[in-house]
Each structure stands twice: as C-alpha cells, then as structure tokens.
CSV table of C-alpha atoms and ligand atoms in Angstrom, one decimal:
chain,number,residue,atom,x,y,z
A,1,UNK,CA,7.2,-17.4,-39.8
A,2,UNK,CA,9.1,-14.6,-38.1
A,3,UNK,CA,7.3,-12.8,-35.6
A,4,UNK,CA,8.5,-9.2,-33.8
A,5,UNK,CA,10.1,-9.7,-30.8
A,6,UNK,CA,10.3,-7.6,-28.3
A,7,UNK,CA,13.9,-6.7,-26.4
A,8,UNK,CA,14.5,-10.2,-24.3
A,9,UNK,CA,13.9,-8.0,-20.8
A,10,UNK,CA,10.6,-7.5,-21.5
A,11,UNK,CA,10.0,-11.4,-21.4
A,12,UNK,CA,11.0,-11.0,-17.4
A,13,UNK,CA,9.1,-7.9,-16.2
A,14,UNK,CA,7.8,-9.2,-13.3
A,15,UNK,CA,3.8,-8.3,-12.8
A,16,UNK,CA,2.3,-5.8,-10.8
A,17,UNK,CA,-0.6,-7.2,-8.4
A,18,UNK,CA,-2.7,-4.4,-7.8
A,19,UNK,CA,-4.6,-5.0,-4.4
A,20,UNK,CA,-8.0,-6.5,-5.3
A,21,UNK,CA,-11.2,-5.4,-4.6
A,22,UNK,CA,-13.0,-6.2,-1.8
A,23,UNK,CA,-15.3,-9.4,-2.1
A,24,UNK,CA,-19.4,-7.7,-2.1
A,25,UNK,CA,-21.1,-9.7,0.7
A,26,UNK,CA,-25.0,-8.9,0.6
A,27,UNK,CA,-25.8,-7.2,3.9
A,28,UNK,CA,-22.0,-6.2,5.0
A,29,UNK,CA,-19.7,-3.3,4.0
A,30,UNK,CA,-16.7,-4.2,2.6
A,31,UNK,CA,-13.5,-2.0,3.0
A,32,UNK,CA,-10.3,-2.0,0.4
A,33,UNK,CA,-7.5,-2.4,2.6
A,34,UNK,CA,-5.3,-3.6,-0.3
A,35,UNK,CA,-3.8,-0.4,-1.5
A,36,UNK,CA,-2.4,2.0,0.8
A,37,UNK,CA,-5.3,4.4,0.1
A,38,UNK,CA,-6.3,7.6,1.6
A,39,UNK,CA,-10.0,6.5,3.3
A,40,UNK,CA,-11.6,10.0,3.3
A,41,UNK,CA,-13.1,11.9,-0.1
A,42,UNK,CA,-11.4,14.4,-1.5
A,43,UNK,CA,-10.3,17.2,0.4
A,44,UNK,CA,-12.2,20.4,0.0
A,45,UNK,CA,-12.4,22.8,-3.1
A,46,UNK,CA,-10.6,19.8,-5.1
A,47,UNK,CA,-13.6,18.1,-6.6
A,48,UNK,CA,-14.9,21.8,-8.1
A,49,UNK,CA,-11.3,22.4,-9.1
A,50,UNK,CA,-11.3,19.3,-10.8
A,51,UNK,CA,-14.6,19.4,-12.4
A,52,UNK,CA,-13.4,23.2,-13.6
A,53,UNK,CA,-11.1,21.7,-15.8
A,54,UNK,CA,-12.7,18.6,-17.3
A,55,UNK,CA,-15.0,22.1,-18.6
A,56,UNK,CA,-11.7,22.1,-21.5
A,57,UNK,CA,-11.0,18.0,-21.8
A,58,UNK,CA,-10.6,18.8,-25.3
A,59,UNK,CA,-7.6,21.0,-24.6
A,60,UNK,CA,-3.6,19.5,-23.5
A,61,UNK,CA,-3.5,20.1,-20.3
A,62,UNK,CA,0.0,23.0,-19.8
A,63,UNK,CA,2.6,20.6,-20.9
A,64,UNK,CA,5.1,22.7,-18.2
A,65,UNK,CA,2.4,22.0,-15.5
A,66,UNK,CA,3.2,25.5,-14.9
A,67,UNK,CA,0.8,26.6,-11.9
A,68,UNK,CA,1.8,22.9,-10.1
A,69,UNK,CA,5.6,23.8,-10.5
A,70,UNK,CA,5.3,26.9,-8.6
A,71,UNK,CA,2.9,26.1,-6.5
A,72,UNK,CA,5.3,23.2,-5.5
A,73,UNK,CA,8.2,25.7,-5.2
A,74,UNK,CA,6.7,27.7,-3.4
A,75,UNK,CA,5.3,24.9,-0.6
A,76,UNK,CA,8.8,23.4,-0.1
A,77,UNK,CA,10.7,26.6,-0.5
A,78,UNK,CA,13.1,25.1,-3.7
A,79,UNK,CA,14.0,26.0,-6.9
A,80,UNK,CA,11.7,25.1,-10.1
A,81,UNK,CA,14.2,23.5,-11.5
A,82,UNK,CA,14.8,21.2,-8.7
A,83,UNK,CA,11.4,19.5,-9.5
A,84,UNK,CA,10.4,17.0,-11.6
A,85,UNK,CA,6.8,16.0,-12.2
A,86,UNK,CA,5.4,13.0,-13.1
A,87,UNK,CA,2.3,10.7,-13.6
A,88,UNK,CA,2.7,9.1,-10.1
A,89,UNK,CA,5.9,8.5,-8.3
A,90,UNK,CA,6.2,5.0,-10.4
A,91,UNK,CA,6.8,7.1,-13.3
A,92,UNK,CA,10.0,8.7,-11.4
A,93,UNK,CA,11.4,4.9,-11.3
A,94,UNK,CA,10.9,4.1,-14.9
A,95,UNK,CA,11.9,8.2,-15.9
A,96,UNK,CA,15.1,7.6,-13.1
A,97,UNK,CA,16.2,4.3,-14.5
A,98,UNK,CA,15.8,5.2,-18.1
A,99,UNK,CA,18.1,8.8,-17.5
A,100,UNK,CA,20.7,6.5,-15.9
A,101,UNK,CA,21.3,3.4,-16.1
A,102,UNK,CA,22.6,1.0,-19.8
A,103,UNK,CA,21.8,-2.1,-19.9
A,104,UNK,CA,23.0,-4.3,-17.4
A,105,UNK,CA,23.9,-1.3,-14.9
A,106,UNK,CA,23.1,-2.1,-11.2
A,107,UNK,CA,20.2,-0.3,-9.3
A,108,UNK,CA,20.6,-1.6,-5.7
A,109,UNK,CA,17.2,-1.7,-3.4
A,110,UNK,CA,15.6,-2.9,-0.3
A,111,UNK,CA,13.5,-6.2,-0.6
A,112,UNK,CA,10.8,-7.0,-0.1
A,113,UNK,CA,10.3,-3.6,-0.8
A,114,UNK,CA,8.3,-1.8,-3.5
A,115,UNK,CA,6.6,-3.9,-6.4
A,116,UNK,CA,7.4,-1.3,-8.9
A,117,UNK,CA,11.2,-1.3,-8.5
A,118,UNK,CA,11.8,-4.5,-10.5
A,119,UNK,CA,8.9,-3.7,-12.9
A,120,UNK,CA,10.7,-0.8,-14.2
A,121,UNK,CA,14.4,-1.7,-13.4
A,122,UNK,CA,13.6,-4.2,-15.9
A,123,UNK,CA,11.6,-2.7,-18.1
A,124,UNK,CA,14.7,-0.7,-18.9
A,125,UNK,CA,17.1,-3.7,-18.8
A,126,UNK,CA,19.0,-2.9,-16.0
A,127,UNK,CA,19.6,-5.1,-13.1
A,128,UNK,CA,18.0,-5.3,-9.6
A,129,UNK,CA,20.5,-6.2,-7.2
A,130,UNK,CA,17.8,-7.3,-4.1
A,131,UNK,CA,19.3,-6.6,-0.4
A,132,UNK,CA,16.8,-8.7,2.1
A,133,UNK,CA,15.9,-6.4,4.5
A,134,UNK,CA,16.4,-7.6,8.2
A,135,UNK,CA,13.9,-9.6,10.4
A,136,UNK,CA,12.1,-6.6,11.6
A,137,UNK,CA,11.5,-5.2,8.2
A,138,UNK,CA,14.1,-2.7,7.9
A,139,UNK,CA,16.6,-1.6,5.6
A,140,UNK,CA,19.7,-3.0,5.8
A,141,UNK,CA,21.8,-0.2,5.1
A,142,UNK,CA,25.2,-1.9,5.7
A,143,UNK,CA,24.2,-4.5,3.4
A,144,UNK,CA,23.3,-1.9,1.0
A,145,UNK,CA,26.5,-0.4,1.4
A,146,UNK,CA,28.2,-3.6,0.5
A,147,UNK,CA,26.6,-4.5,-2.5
A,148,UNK,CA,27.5,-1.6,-4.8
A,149,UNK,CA,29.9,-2.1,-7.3
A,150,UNK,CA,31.4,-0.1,-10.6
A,151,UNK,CA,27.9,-1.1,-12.0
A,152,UNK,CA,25.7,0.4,-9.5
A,153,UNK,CA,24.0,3.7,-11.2
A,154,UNK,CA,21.6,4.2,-8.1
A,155,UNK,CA,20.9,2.9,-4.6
A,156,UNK,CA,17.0,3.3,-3.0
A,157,UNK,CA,15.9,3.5,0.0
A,158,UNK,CA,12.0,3.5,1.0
A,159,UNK,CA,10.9,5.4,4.1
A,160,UNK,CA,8.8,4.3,5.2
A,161,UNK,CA,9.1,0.6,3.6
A,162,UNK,CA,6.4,-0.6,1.7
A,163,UNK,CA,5.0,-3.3,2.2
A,164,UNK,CA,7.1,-3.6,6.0
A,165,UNK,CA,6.4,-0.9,7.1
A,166,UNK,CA,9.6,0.7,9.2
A,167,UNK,CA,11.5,4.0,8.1
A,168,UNK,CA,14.7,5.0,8.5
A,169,UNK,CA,16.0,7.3,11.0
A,170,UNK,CA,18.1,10.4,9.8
A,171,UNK,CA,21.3,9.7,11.4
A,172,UNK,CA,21.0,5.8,9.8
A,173,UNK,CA,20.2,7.4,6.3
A,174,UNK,CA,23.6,10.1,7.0
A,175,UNK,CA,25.9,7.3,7.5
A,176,UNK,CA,24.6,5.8,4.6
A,177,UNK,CA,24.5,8.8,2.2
A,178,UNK,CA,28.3,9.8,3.4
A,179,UNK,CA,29.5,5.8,2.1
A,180,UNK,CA,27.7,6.1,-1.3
A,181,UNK,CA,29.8,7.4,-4.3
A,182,UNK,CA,28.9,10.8,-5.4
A,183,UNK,CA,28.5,9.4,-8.8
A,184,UNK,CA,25.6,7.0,-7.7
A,185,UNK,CA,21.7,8.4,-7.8
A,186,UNK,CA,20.4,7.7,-3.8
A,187,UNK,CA,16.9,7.9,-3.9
A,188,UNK,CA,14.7,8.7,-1.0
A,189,UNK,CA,11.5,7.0,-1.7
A,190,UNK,CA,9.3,9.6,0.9
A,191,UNK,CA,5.3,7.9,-0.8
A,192,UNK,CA,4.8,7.9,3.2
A,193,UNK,CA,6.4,10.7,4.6
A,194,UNK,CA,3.3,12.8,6.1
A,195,UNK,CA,2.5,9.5,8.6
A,196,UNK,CA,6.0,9.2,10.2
A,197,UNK,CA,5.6,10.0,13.8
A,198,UNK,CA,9.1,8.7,15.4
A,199,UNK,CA,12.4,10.4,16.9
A,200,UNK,CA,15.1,11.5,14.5
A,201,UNK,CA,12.6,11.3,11.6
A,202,UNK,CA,14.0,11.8,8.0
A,203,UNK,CA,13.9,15.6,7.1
A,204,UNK,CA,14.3,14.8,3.1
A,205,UNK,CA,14.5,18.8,1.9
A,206,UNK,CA,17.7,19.0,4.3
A,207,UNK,CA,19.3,15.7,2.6
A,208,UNK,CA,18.3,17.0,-0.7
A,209,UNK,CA,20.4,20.3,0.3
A,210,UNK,CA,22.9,18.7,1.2
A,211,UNK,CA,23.9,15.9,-1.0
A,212,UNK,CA,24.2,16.3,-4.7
A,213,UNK,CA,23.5,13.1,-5.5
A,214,UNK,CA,20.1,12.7,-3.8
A,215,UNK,CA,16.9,11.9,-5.2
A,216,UNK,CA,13.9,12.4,-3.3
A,217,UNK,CA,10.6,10.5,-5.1
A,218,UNK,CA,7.1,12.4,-3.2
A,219,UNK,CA,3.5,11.5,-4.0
A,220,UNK,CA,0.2,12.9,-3.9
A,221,UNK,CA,-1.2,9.3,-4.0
A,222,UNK,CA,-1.0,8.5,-0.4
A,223,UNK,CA,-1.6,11.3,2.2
A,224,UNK,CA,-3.5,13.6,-0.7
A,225,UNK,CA,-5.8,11.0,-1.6
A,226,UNK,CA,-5.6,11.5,-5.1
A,227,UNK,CA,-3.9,7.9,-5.9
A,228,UNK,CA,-6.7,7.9,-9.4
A,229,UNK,CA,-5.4,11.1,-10.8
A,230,UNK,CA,-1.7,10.2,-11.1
A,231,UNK,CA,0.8,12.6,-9.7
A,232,UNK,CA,4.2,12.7,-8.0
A,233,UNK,CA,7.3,14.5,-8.1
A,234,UNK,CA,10.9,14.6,-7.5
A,235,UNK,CA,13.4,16.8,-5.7
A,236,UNK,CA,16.4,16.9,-6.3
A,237,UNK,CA,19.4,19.4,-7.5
A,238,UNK,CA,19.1,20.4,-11.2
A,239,UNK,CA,21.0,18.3,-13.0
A,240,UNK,CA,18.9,15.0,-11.6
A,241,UNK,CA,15.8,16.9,-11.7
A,242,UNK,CA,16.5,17.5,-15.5
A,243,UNK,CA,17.2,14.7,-16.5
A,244,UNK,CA,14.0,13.2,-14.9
A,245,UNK,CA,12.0,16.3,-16.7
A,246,UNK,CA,13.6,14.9,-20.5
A,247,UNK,CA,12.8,11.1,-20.0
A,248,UNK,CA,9.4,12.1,-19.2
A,249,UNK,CA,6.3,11.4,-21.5
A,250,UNK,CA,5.1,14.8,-23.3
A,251,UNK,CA,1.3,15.8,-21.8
A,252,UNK,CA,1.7,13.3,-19.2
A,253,UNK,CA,-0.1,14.8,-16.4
A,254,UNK,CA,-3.6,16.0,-17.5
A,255,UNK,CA,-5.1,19.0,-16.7
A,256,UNK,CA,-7.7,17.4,-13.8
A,257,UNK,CA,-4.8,16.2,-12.0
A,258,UNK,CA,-2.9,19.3,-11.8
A,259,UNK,CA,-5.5,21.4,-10.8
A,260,UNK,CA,-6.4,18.5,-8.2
A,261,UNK,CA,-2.9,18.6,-7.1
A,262,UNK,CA,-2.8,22.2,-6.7
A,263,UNK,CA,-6.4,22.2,-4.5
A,264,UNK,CA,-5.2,20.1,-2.5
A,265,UNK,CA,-1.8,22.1,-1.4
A,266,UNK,CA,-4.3,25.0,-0.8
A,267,UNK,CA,-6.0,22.3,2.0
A,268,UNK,CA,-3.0,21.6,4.0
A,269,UNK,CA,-5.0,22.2,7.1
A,270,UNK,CA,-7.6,19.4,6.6
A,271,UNK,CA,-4.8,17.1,5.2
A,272,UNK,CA,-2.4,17.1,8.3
A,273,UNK,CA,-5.9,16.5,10.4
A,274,UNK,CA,-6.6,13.4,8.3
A,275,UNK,CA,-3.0,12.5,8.5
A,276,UNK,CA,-3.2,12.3,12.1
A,277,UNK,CA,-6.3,10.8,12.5
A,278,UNK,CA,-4.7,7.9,10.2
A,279,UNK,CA,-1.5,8.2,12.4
A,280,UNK,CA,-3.8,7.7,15.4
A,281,UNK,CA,-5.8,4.9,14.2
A,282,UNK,CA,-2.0,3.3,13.1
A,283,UNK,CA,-0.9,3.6,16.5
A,284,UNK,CA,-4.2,2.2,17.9
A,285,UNK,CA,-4.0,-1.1,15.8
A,286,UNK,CA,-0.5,-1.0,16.5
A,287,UNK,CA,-0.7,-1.1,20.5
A,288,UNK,CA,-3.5,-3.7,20.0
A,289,UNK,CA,-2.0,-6.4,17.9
A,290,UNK,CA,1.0,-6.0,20.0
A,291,UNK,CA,-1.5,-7.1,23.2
A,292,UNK,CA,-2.8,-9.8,21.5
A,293,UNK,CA,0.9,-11.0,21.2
A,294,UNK,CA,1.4,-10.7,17.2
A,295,UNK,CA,5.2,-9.4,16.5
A,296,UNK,CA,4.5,-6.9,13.3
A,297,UNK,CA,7.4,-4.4,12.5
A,298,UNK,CA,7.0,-1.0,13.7
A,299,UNK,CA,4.4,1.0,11.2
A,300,UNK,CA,5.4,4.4,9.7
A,301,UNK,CA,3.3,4.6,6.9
A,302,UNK,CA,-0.6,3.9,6.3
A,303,UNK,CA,-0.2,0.4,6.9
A,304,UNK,CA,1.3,-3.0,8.5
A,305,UNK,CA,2.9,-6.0,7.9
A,306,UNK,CA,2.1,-9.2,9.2
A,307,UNK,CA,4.7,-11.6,8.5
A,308,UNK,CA,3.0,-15.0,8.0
A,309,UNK,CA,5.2,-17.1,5.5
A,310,UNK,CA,2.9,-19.9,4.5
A,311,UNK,CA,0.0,-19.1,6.3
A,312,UNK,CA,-0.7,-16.0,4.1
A,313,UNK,CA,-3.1,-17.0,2.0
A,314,UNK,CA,-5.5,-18.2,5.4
A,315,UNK,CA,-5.2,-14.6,6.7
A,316,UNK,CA,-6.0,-13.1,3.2
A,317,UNK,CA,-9.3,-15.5,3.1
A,318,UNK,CA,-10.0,-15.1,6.5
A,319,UNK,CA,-10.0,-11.2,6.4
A,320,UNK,CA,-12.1,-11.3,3.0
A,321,UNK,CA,-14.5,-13.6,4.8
A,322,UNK,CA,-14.9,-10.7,7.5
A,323,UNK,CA,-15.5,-8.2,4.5
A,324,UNK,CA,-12.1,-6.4,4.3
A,325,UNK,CA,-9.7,-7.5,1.3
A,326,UNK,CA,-6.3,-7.7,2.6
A,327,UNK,CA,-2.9,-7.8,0.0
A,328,UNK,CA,-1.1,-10.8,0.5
A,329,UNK,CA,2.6,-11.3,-1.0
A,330,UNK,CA,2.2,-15.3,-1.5
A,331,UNK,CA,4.5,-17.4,0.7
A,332,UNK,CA,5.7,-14.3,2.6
A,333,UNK,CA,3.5,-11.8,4.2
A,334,UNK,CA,0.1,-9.9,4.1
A,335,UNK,CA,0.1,-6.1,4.2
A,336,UNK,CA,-3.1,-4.4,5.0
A,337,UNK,CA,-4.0,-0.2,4.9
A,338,UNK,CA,-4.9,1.6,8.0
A,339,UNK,CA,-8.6,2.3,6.5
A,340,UNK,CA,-12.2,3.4,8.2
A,341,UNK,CA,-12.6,2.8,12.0
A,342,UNK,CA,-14.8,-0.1,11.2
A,343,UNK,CA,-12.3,-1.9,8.8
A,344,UNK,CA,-9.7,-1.6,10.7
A,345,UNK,CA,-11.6,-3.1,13.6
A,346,UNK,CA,-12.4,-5.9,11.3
A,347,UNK,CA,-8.9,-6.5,10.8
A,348,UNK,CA,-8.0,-6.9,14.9
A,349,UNK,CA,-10.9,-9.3,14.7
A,350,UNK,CA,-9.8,-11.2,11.8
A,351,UNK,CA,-6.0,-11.0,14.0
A,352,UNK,CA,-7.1,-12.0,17.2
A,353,UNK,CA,-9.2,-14.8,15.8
A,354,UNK,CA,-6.2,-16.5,13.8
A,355,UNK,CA,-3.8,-16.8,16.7
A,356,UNK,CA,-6.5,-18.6,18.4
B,1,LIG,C1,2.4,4.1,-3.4
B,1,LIG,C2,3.8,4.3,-3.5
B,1,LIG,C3,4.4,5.1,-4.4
B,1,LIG,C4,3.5,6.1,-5.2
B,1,LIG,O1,3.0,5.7,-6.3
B,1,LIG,P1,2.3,6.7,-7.3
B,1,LIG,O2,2.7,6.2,-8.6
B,1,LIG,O3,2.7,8.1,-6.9
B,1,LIG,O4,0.8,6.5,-7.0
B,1,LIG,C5,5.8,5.3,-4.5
B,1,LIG,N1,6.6,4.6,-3.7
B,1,LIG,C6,6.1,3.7,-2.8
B,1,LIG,C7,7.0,3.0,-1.9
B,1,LIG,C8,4.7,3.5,-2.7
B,1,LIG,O5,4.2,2.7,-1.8
C-alpha cells in the first residue's frame, strides 16, 4: 500500500539534542549547565506583566506585536520596519531560509557551530555548505569567503560561536562583509552579544547601517532570561526585514511573551548587572582552567568549550556525577553554561580532577 511521503529532505533533518536535565541526586543540588541559560529569575516587574496577560489567554495575542515593535524601535533607535519578530531566534533561520533560498541553494556557515542551522537549512531543502572553524574555535572567515559560489543565498556568522565560544572582532567581520556579494543575506548571529567583553567588539546596529545585505538575528533567550517564552528578532534594512515578517507563522508570539519581552527592556539596569556578574564569573572560570593548564578557546558568550574528542562522554559522566549536567557534542567536545557560583565551581572541580 502507498503511504504519504513526506518531501525526501525531511528524511535528513538532522535532530536537535536539547541539553538534558540534570541527574536528581538525594542530598545534592544539581545545576543545568546544558543550555546556555540565564541562572537568575525573572527580572523585575516581568513575572506581574506576564501574569497580566495570561488574565486574557482566551484572546490572540496583537498579531503586529505592536507595543514590542516600538518598544524595540525605540531601544535600538531603527526603523519599525527594519524589525522582524519571531518565536525565538531559531524561527529567524527557518523564516531566513524559507524567504531565500530554492531548493538546493547554498547557505554557507561556521561548524561546529549552531545546532539549529542544519535543522532548518534542511528543513527547507537547501544545502549546508559546513566551513570547520579553526583550532581555536573561530570562524574562518577566509574559508568562508572561499566557499561561496552562484548557489550561495546567505553566509552566517555566530558571535559569539556557539558551542566554541570566540567572537569576531569588527575589523575581521568588515573585511569579510566588503568580499561577500551584495546579493548574498550575511547574517550576524548576535544570541550572545550582551557578554562580549573584548577590544574591537562587533557593534551590529553600525554593520546593519551600513551594509544592505546584513542580517542581524538577536534574542531575548540568553541575556533576558526568557529562553521558555520564545522571542527574538531581526534587524535588518526593509526589504530583508519584510520578507522575514511574510514567512512568519500568523499569532506566533503569544501575548505573555510580548508583554515579558517588553518588561524586561523596561529592566535594562538589573539586566546589564546580571550580565556582568555572568561576564565576571566567565572570566573567573576562564583564568582558572587556564592555571590548571586546560587550553579552552577564548569565551565571549555564557559559556565554554572544552575540546575533548573521544574523551567527551568521561567529562559529561564525570560532571553529572558531581551534580552538574554538562552538553556533550559526542566524539568532539563538551560545552558547559556559566551558571550559579556553586555550579560553576563544580565544574573546575570536575576539570581539575580529569587532567589528573
Ligand atoms: C541560543 C541561540 C539562539 C537563540 O535561540 P532562541 O530561539 O532565540 O531561543 C540563536 N543563535 C544561537 C547561536 C544561540 O546559541
């Protein structure tokens, strides 16, 4: 008998391994360093905000997201129109791909980088053309350079790079952006951008102002802390930004997450403090594991990378042993989030105790 069958791409989308929970050991915390999550609760006024609007769950939430837009605008001093909503800045892959590419088009990217990129390349049938990135987890933006061809739609770059960790500096990314054809999307992939602390740091509104052709993909997942209610956006000049808006699912953001989103621009001040207490604590782990003689590429975001090949799956078990669930990429490296102050010193435990 003849069954449906789906489009053959959607036999390859690879899957995405969300970071596990942490194992419960009676008698011990145990912290979720597996997901590049904020740590601290919801920043103030954004739980009552929130609860406000589950009051009228049996509402759509504004389809426009009309109060977010402007309340965006207004933050990053842009147009409305240059600003593209979505559930999540994995959305903006799929919506990006989708506006752009037929099947079999190109979209060039950094790897390892971001799980999501092949996910939703595929998902829409284009192809992932994979640059390795170089031995201390950066982008190799030559490389990059190289492998565009006629079928090449769009070119990403993550800064900082999840899972490695290293961003790119802005006069790297400007001799990149002047080499890619002005008919080729270049996404910016910023998820990390409030944690960068490093000279000649990316400034992504500028590159957005001054390259027609730029994409950048933002998040209020990471530094927000609101990674369960699902919201990101892009910026970019109107015609990307449009496009982006008419792929884009109908009623997609609900009406808790945009009034979340919108409390927590109005705490700015208690975000960039827990953004530099992270940053601290990143730099603190940092300096350590670098004493203790472990070679991890430089962090910029909420996180690091400890490149352990085979032995991966011995650090993931040993750190769940010590109560703090780690995410391993198998056969190539283990990525854990800068979490509580008594995580993360599980996790230089856990570090000094497998070089011995
Ligand atoms: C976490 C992350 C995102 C954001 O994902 P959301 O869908 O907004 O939660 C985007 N890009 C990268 C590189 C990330 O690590």
């Amino acid at each position: 008998m003849a069954h449906p069958q789906p489009r053959p791409n959607v036999l390859q989308i690879p899957t995405y391994v969300p970071g596990k929970p942490p194992t419960l050991r009676p008698g011990m915390t145990a912290y979720k360093l597996s997901s590049n999550e904020n740590p601290y609760p919801p920043l103030p006024g954004v739980v009552e905000a929130a609860t406000q609007a589950v009051a009228v769950m049996n509402r759509y939430p504004d389809m426009g997201s009309t109060a977010l837009y402007d309340a965006l605008a207004d933050r990053l001093g842009v147009p409305r129109t240059d600003l593209a909503l979505a559930t999540g800045s994995v959305a903006l892959i799929y919506q990006l791909v989708n506006a752009y590419c037929e099947t079999g088009d190109e979209v060039v990217y950094a790897w390892r980088s971001f799980e999501a990129y092949p996910i939703a390349v595929t998902t829409a049938g284009a192809t992932s053309v994979q640059v390795p990135v170089t031995a201390d987890g950066r982008h190799d933006l030559p490389a990059m350079l190289a492998a565009i061809t006629d079928r090449t739609r769009i070119v990403m770059v993550c800064t900082p790079n999840n899972p490695t960790g290293p961003a790119v500096t802005q006069s790297e990314l400007d001799a990149f952006l002047a080499e890619v054809p002005p008919h080729v999307v270049a996404v910016v992939d910023e998820a990390y951008l409030e944690f960068v602390r490093m000279d000649d740091k990316v400034d992504g509104l500028a590159t957005y102002r001054a390259h027609p052709n730029v994409v950048l993909f933002r998040t209020f997942s990471k530094a927000y802390g609101l990674a369960g209610f699902r919201v990101g956006y892009a910026v970019a000049q109107e015609s990307i930004a449009a496009a982006l808006r008419a792929v884009s699912l109908p009623f997609g953001i609900s009406g808790v997450a945009q009034a979340a989103a919108i409390a927590s621009l109005e705490a700015q001040d208690e975000l960039l403090e827990r953004v530099e207490a992270l940053a601290v604590e990143r730099a603190r782990i940092y300096a350590a594991l670098l004493e203790m003689g472990w070679d991890v590429p430089e962090p910029q975001g909420n996180f690091v990378w400890f490149a352990l090949a085979e032995r991966t799956g011995d650090f993931a078990v040993a750190a769940d042993e010590a109560g703090i669930v780690v995410r391993p990429f198998a056969g190539e490296g283990a990525r854990v989030s800068i979490g509580e102050t008594e995580g993360n010193d599980r996790l230089l435990e856990v570090a000094r105790a497998f070089l011995a």
